[in-house]
Every structure is written in C-alpha cells, then in structure tokens.
Short mmCIF file of N, CA and C in Angstrom, two decimals:
data_model
loop_
_atom_site.label_atom_id
_atom_site.label_comp_id
_atom_site.label_asym_id
_atom_site.label_seq_id
_atom_site.Cartn_x
_atom_site.Cartn_y
_atom_site.Cartn_z
N GLN A 1 15.08 -6.44 -3.10
CA GLN A 1 14.04 -7.07 -2.29
C GLN A 1 14.57 -7.28 -0.88
N VAL A 2 13.70 -7.13 0.09
CA VAL A 2 14.12 -7.26 1.48
C VAL A 2 13.48 -8.51 2.08
N GLN A 3 14.22 -9.17 2.95
CA GLN A 3 13.72 -10.32 3.67
C GLN A 3 13.58 -9.95 5.14
N LEU A 4 12.47 -10.41 5.73
CA LEU A 4 12.21 -10.14 7.14
C LEU A 4 12.14 -11.47 7.89
N VAL A 5 12.91 -11.57 8.95
CA VAL A 5 12.92 -12.78 9.76
C VAL A 5 12.45 -12.42 11.16
N GLU A 6 11.33 -13.02 11.54
CA GLU A 6 10.73 -12.75 12.85
C GLU A 6 11.07 -13.87 13.83
N SER A 7 11.11 -13.51 15.09
CA SER A 7 11.33 -14.51 16.14
C SER A 7 10.76 -14.00 17.45
N GLY A 8 10.59 -14.93 18.39
CA GLY A 8 10.19 -14.54 19.73
C GLY A 8 8.77 -14.88 20.13
N GLY A 9 7.98 -15.39 19.21
CA GLY A 9 6.62 -15.76 19.57
C GLY A 9 6.59 -17.01 20.44
N GLY A 10 5.39 -17.36 20.92
CA GLY A 10 5.26 -18.56 21.72
C GLY A 10 4.03 -18.54 22.58
N LEU A 11 4.01 -19.47 23.54
CA LEU A 11 2.91 -19.59 24.48
C LEU A 11 3.31 -18.98 25.81
N VAL A 12 2.45 -18.14 26.36
CA VAL A 12 2.74 -17.49 27.63
C VAL A 12 1.45 -17.39 28.43
N GLN A 13 1.58 -17.41 29.74
CA GLN A 13 0.42 -17.28 30.61
C GLN A 13 -0.03 -15.82 30.71
N PRO A 14 -1.29 -15.59 31.00
CA PRO A 14 -1.74 -14.21 31.20
C PRO A 14 -0.90 -13.50 32.25
N GLY A 15 -0.56 -12.25 31.93
CA GLY A 15 0.32 -11.48 32.80
C GLY A 15 1.78 -11.62 32.47
N GLY A 16 2.10 -12.54 31.59
CA GLY A 16 3.49 -12.77 31.23
C GLY A 16 3.99 -11.80 30.17
N SER A 17 5.23 -12.04 29.75
CA SER A 17 5.90 -11.16 28.78
C SER A 17 6.54 -11.96 27.66
N LEU A 18 6.62 -11.33 26.52
CA LEU A 18 7.35 -11.86 25.37
C LEU A 18 8.02 -10.70 24.65
N ARG A 19 9.10 -11.00 23.95
CA ARG A 19 9.77 -10.01 23.13
C ARG A 19 9.91 -10.53 21.71
N LEU A 20 9.32 -9.81 20.78
CA LEU A 20 9.42 -10.18 19.37
C LEU A 20 10.55 -9.39 18.72
N SER A 21 11.20 -10.04 17.76
CA SER A 21 12.25 -9.39 16.99
C SER A 21 11.97 -9.60 15.51
N CYS A 22 12.38 -8.63 14.71
CA CYS A 22 12.24 -8.74 13.26
C CYS A 22 13.47 -8.10 12.63
N ALA A 23 14.26 -8.92 11.94
CA ALA A 23 15.48 -8.44 11.31
C ALA A 23 15.29 -8.36 9.81
N ALA A 24 15.62 -7.22 9.23
CA ALA A 24 15.51 -7.01 7.80
C ALA A 24 16.88 -7.14 7.14
N SER A 25 16.90 -7.79 5.99
CA SER A 25 18.15 -7.93 5.25
C SER A 25 17.84 -7.89 3.75
N GLY A 26 18.89 -7.68 2.96
CA GLY A 26 18.72 -7.61 1.52
C GLY A 26 19.08 -6.24 0.99
N SER A 27 18.41 -5.87 -0.10
CA SER A 27 18.70 -4.60 -0.75
C SER A 27 17.98 -3.47 -0.02
N ILE A 28 18.72 -2.80 0.85
CA ILE A 28 18.14 -1.74 1.68
C ILE A 28 19.02 -0.52 1.63
N PHE A 29 18.47 0.60 1.17
CA PHE A 29 19.18 1.86 1.27
C PHE A 29 18.82 2.56 2.58
N THR A 30 17.54 2.61 2.86
CA THR A 30 17.08 3.19 4.11
C THR A 30 15.72 2.57 4.47
N ILE A 31 15.47 2.47 5.75
CA ILE A 31 14.18 2.00 6.24
C ILE A 31 13.46 3.16 6.91
N ASN A 32 12.28 3.43 6.46
CA ASN A 32 11.47 4.50 7.04
C ASN A 32 10.72 3.94 8.26
N HIS A 33 9.50 3.58 8.07
CA HIS A 33 8.70 3.05 9.15
C HIS A 33 8.96 1.56 9.36
N MET A 34 8.89 1.13 10.61
CA MET A 34 8.88 -0.28 10.96
C MET A 34 7.70 -0.47 11.91
N GLY A 35 7.04 -1.59 11.77
CA GLY A 35 5.87 -1.78 12.62
C GLY A 35 5.51 -3.23 12.85
N TRP A 36 4.60 -3.40 13.78
CA TRP A 36 4.06 -4.73 14.10
C TRP A 36 2.54 -4.68 13.94
N TYR A 37 2.01 -5.67 13.27
CA TYR A 37 0.58 -5.84 13.11
C TYR A 37 0.23 -7.21 13.68
N ARG A 38 -1.06 -7.43 13.92
CA ARG A 38 -1.49 -8.75 14.37
C ARG A 38 -2.84 -9.09 13.76
N GLN A 39 -3.06 -10.39 13.66
CA GLN A 39 -4.32 -10.88 13.11
C GLN A 39 -4.78 -12.07 13.93
N ALA A 40 -5.91 -11.91 14.57
CA ALA A 40 -6.52 -12.99 15.33
C ALA A 40 -7.48 -13.76 14.44
N PRO A 41 -7.79 -15.00 14.76
CA PRO A 41 -8.71 -15.78 13.93
C PRO A 41 -10.05 -15.08 13.75
N GLY A 42 -10.47 -14.98 12.51
CA GLY A 42 -11.77 -14.37 12.20
C GLY A 42 -11.78 -12.86 12.24
N LYS A 43 -10.61 -12.25 12.47
CA LYS A 43 -10.54 -10.79 12.53
C LYS A 43 -9.59 -10.25 11.48
N GLU A 44 -9.71 -8.95 11.22
CA GLU A 44 -8.83 -8.31 10.25
C GLU A 44 -7.47 -8.01 10.91
N ARG A 45 -6.47 -7.88 10.05
CA ARG A 45 -5.14 -7.50 10.54
C ARG A 45 -5.21 -6.06 11.05
N GLU A 46 -4.58 -5.82 12.21
CA GLU A 46 -4.62 -4.49 12.80
C GLU A 46 -3.22 -4.06 13.22
N LEU A 47 -3.01 -2.75 13.21
CA LEU A 47 -1.74 -2.19 13.66
C LEU A 47 -1.63 -2.33 15.17
N VAL A 48 -0.48 -2.80 15.61
CA VAL A 48 -0.19 -2.88 17.04
C VAL A 48 0.67 -1.69 17.45
N ALA A 49 1.78 -1.49 16.74
CA ALA A 49 2.69 -0.40 17.05
C ALA A 49 3.58 -0.13 15.85
N SER A 50 4.03 1.11 15.73
CA SER A 50 4.95 1.47 14.67
C SER A 50 5.96 2.48 15.18
N ILE A 51 7.07 2.56 14.46
CA ILE A 51 8.14 3.48 14.85
C ILE A 51 8.80 4.03 13.60
N THR A 52 9.04 5.34 13.60
CA THR A 52 9.67 5.98 12.45
C THR A 52 11.19 5.88 12.56
N SER A 53 11.87 6.31 11.50
CA SER A 53 13.33 6.29 11.52
C SER A 53 13.87 7.23 12.59
N GLY A 54 13.10 8.24 12.95
CA GLY A 54 13.52 9.17 13.99
C GLY A 54 13.16 8.75 15.39
N GLY A 55 12.43 7.64 15.50
CA GLY A 55 12.11 7.12 16.82
C GLY A 55 10.72 7.47 17.34
N SER A 56 9.92 8.15 16.55
CA SER A 56 8.55 8.45 16.98
C SER A 56 7.72 7.19 16.92
N THR A 57 6.91 6.99 17.95
CA THR A 57 6.14 5.75 18.07
C THR A 57 4.64 6.00 18.04
N ASN A 58 3.93 4.95 17.68
CA ASN A 58 2.46 4.99 17.65
C ASN A 58 1.96 3.63 18.11
N TYR A 59 0.94 3.63 18.97
CA TYR A 59 0.42 2.38 19.52
C TYR A 59 -1.09 2.29 19.37
N ALA A 60 -1.58 1.08 19.21
CA ALA A 60 -3.01 0.84 19.31
C ALA A 60 -3.44 1.10 20.75
N ASP A 61 -4.63 1.62 20.93
CA ASP A 61 -5.11 1.92 22.28
C ASP A 61 -5.09 0.68 23.18
N SER A 62 -5.34 -0.47 22.59
CA SER A 62 -5.46 -1.70 23.37
C SER A 62 -4.13 -2.16 23.97
N VAL A 63 -3.01 -1.63 23.48
CA VAL A 63 -1.70 -2.07 23.99
C VAL A 63 -0.91 -0.97 24.65
N LYS A 64 -1.44 0.24 24.65
CA LYS A 64 -0.72 1.35 25.28
C LYS A 64 -0.45 1.06 26.75
N GLY A 65 0.78 1.32 27.16
CA GLY A 65 1.17 1.09 28.54
C GLY A 65 1.63 -0.33 28.81
N ARG A 66 1.42 -1.23 27.86
CA ARG A 66 1.82 -2.64 28.05
C ARG A 66 2.91 -3.06 27.06
N PHE A 67 2.84 -2.54 25.84
CA PHE A 67 3.79 -2.90 24.80
C PHE A 67 4.73 -1.73 24.53
N ALA A 68 5.94 -2.06 24.09
CA ALA A 68 6.91 -1.03 23.72
C ALA A 68 7.64 -1.46 22.46
N ILE A 69 7.63 -0.58 21.47
CA ILE A 69 8.34 -0.86 20.22
C ILE A 69 9.66 -0.09 20.21
N SER A 70 10.69 -0.71 19.67
CA SER A 70 11.99 -0.06 19.55
C SER A 70 12.68 -0.59 18.30
N ARG A 71 13.73 0.10 17.88
CA ARG A 71 14.46 -0.36 16.70
C ARG A 71 15.95 -0.10 16.87
N ASP A 72 16.73 -0.94 16.21
CA ASP A 72 18.18 -0.78 16.15
C ASP A 72 18.51 -0.54 14.68
N ASN A 73 18.74 0.71 14.34
CA ASN A 73 18.97 1.05 12.93
C ASN A 73 20.24 0.41 12.37
N ALA A 74 21.23 0.22 13.21
CA ALA A 74 22.48 -0.39 12.74
C ALA A 74 22.26 -1.85 12.34
N LYS A 75 21.28 -2.49 12.97
CA LYS A 75 21.00 -3.90 12.68
C LYS A 75 19.74 -4.07 11.83
N ASN A 76 19.11 -2.98 11.44
CA ASN A 76 17.85 -3.06 10.68
C ASN A 76 16.85 -3.98 11.37
N THR A 77 16.74 -3.82 12.66
CA THR A 77 15.90 -4.71 13.46
C THR A 77 14.91 -3.90 14.28
N VAL A 78 13.69 -4.43 14.36
CA VAL A 78 12.66 -3.82 15.19
C VAL A 78 12.23 -4.84 16.23
N TYR A 79 11.92 -4.33 17.42
CA TYR A 79 11.54 -5.17 18.54
C TYR A 79 10.17 -4.76 19.06
N LEU A 80 9.48 -5.72 19.66
CA LEU A 80 8.23 -5.43 20.34
C LEU A 80 8.27 -6.13 21.69
N GLN A 81 8.41 -5.35 22.74
CA GLN A 81 8.37 -5.89 24.10
C GLN A 81 6.91 -5.88 24.55
N MET A 82 6.41 -7.05 24.89
CA MET A 82 5.01 -7.19 25.27
C MET A 82 4.93 -7.65 26.72
N ASN A 83 4.37 -6.80 27.55
CA ASN A 83 4.21 -7.09 28.97
C ASN A 83 2.73 -7.17 29.33
N SER A 84 2.46 -7.74 30.49
CA SER A 84 1.08 -7.85 30.98
C SER A 84 0.16 -8.41 29.91
N LEU A 85 0.59 -9.48 29.29
CA LEU A 85 -0.17 -10.04 28.18
C LEU A 85 -1.52 -10.58 28.62
N LYS A 86 -2.49 -10.42 27.73
CA LYS A 86 -3.86 -10.85 27.99
C LYS A 86 -4.26 -11.89 26.94
N PRO A 87 -5.25 -12.72 27.24
CA PRO A 87 -5.71 -13.70 26.23
C PRO A 87 -6.12 -13.04 24.92
N GLU A 88 -6.66 -11.83 25.00
CA GLU A 88 -7.07 -11.15 23.77
C GLU A 88 -5.89 -10.66 22.92
N ASP A 89 -4.68 -10.78 23.43
CA ASP A 89 -3.50 -10.48 22.63
C ASP A 89 -3.10 -11.66 21.73
N THR A 90 -3.77 -12.78 21.90
CA THR A 90 -3.47 -13.96 21.09
C THR A 90 -3.73 -13.67 19.61
N ALA A 91 -2.72 -13.89 18.79
CA ALA A 91 -2.82 -13.60 17.36
C ALA A 91 -1.51 -14.00 16.68
N VAL A 92 -1.52 -13.95 15.37
CA VAL A 92 -0.28 -14.02 14.61
C VAL A 92 0.22 -12.59 14.45
N TYR A 93 1.46 -12.36 14.83
CA TYR A 93 2.06 -11.04 14.77
C TYR A 93 2.97 -10.95 13.54
N TYR A 94 2.77 -9.88 12.77
CA TYR A 94 3.51 -9.67 11.54
C TYR A 94 4.35 -8.41 11.63
N CYS A 95 5.56 -8.52 11.15
CA CYS A 95 6.44 -7.37 11.05
C CYS A 95 6.22 -6.71 9.68
N ASN A 96 6.30 -5.40 9.65
CA ASN A 96 6.16 -4.66 8.39
C ASN A 96 7.21 -3.56 8.33
N VAL A 97 7.85 -3.41 7.18
CA VAL A 97 8.80 -2.32 7.01
C VAL A 97 8.48 -1.56 5.74
N VAL A 98 8.72 -0.26 5.77
CA VAL A 98 8.63 0.61 4.60
C VAL A 98 10.04 1.11 4.32
N TYR A 99 10.55 0.84 3.12
CA TYR A 99 11.96 1.05 2.87
C TYR A 99 12.21 1.49 1.44
N ARG A 100 13.44 1.93 1.19
CA ARG A 100 13.92 2.22 -0.16
C ARG A 100 15.07 1.27 -0.47
N PRO A 101 14.98 0.49 -1.56
CA PRO A 101 16.08 -0.41 -1.92
C PRO A 101 17.34 0.35 -2.35
N THR A 102 17.16 1.46 -3.05
CA THR A 102 18.28 2.29 -3.48
C THR A 102 17.90 3.75 -3.28
N ILE A 103 18.86 4.64 -3.46
CA ILE A 103 18.61 6.06 -3.25
C ILE A 103 17.61 6.61 -4.24
N LEU A 104 17.48 5.99 -5.40
CA LEU A 104 16.58 6.47 -6.43
C LEU A 104 15.23 5.76 -6.42
N SER A 105 15.07 4.77 -5.58
CA SER A 105 13.85 3.97 -5.58
C SER A 105 12.72 4.69 -4.87
N ILE A 106 11.49 4.33 -5.27
CA ILE A 106 10.35 4.76 -4.49
C ILE A 106 10.26 3.86 -3.25
N VAL A 107 9.50 4.30 -2.27
CA VAL A 107 9.37 3.47 -1.07
C VAL A 107 8.56 2.22 -1.37
N ARG A 108 8.90 1.16 -0.69
CA ARG A 108 8.21 -0.12 -0.84
C ARG A 108 7.89 -0.66 0.55
N GLY A 109 6.97 -1.61 0.57
CA GLY A 109 6.62 -2.26 1.82
C GLY A 109 6.88 -3.75 1.75
N SER A 110 7.16 -4.34 2.88
CA SER A 110 7.39 -5.78 2.94
C SER A 110 6.87 -6.32 4.27
N TRP A 111 6.37 -7.56 4.22
CA TRP A 111 5.82 -8.22 5.39
C TRP A 111 6.66 -9.43 5.79
N GLY A 112 6.72 -9.68 7.09
CA GLY A 112 7.32 -10.91 7.57
C GLY A 112 6.34 -12.06 7.44
N GLN A 113 6.83 -13.25 7.79
CA GLN A 113 6.01 -14.44 7.63
C GLN A 113 5.01 -14.64 8.77
N GLY A 114 5.19 -13.91 9.85
CA GLY A 114 4.29 -14.00 10.99
C GLY A 114 4.82 -14.93 12.06
N THR A 115 4.53 -14.59 13.31
CA THR A 115 4.91 -15.44 14.43
C THR A 115 3.72 -15.51 15.40
N GLN A 116 3.42 -16.71 15.84
CA GLN A 116 2.24 -16.93 16.67
C GLN A 116 2.52 -16.54 18.12
N VAL A 117 1.61 -15.76 18.68
CA VAL A 117 1.64 -15.45 20.11
C VAL A 117 0.33 -15.96 20.71
N THR A 118 0.45 -16.83 21.70
CA THR A 118 -0.71 -17.39 22.35
C THR A 118 -0.64 -17.11 23.85
N VAL A 119 -1.67 -16.47 24.36
CA VAL A 119 -1.72 -16.13 25.78
C VAL A 119 -2.83 -16.96 26.41
N SER A 120 -2.43 -17.92 27.22
CA SER A 120 -3.41 -18.85 27.78
C SER A 120 -2.86 -19.49 29.04
N SER A 121 -3.75 -19.80 29.96
CA SER A 121 -3.34 -20.50 31.17
C SER A 121 -3.54 -22.01 31.00
#
C-alpha cells in the first residue's frame, strides 16, 4: 500500500503563485502516472495535470500556460507549480498515482488526502 502526503496549499491573491507537492511512500516497485485533480464545491472532480514516468505531460485546457507539473522519480514526488492563479482555481487539490507495489503486481491507484487552494483578494 502506498501513502501520499500533500503539501503547499493555502490562500493566495489572484495573480499569485503556489507550488503543491505530493510525496509517495510505502510498497512501491514503480510509479507510472502521477497527477493532480481538483474538486470545487458543488462540482465533480476533474483532472488538472498528469505526467507519465517518461515525462510526458497533459493539462486541462483551463490551466494550460499557467500550471506546470513535474516529478522527481528518485523521491517519488510530483509537483504542481501554479502561476497566475484565478478565483476559479479555488478547489481542493488531490494527488493521484498509478503504481505497482511489486514487479508481479497489477497496477493500482491511490489518492492523497487533498489540500485546499483558495484564490481570493
């Protein structure tokens, strides 16, 4: 089983920046995809950005050009740099990883506990 610890959320003014981190630990043979999702009040959870083990990235149209996802494979950590934040970016942000606990295991998914990002003046 893998544990995900998120950090970096908080309150920021419009136009500001935040950097989220998510560190994975536990029984991990390899991590495939790592990603960030968000859920605003009254809305469904949506993909913000994802990154493969090879470094290929994917972004929601609403954050392209403002957010950047990266990962440190040696630390099993994924980051989300968020710039030019807007009030509509306000949500709980969740880390997600797709991984194999052992070489013989099927892939599994795990979610972080979520971190609140609030963009307001």
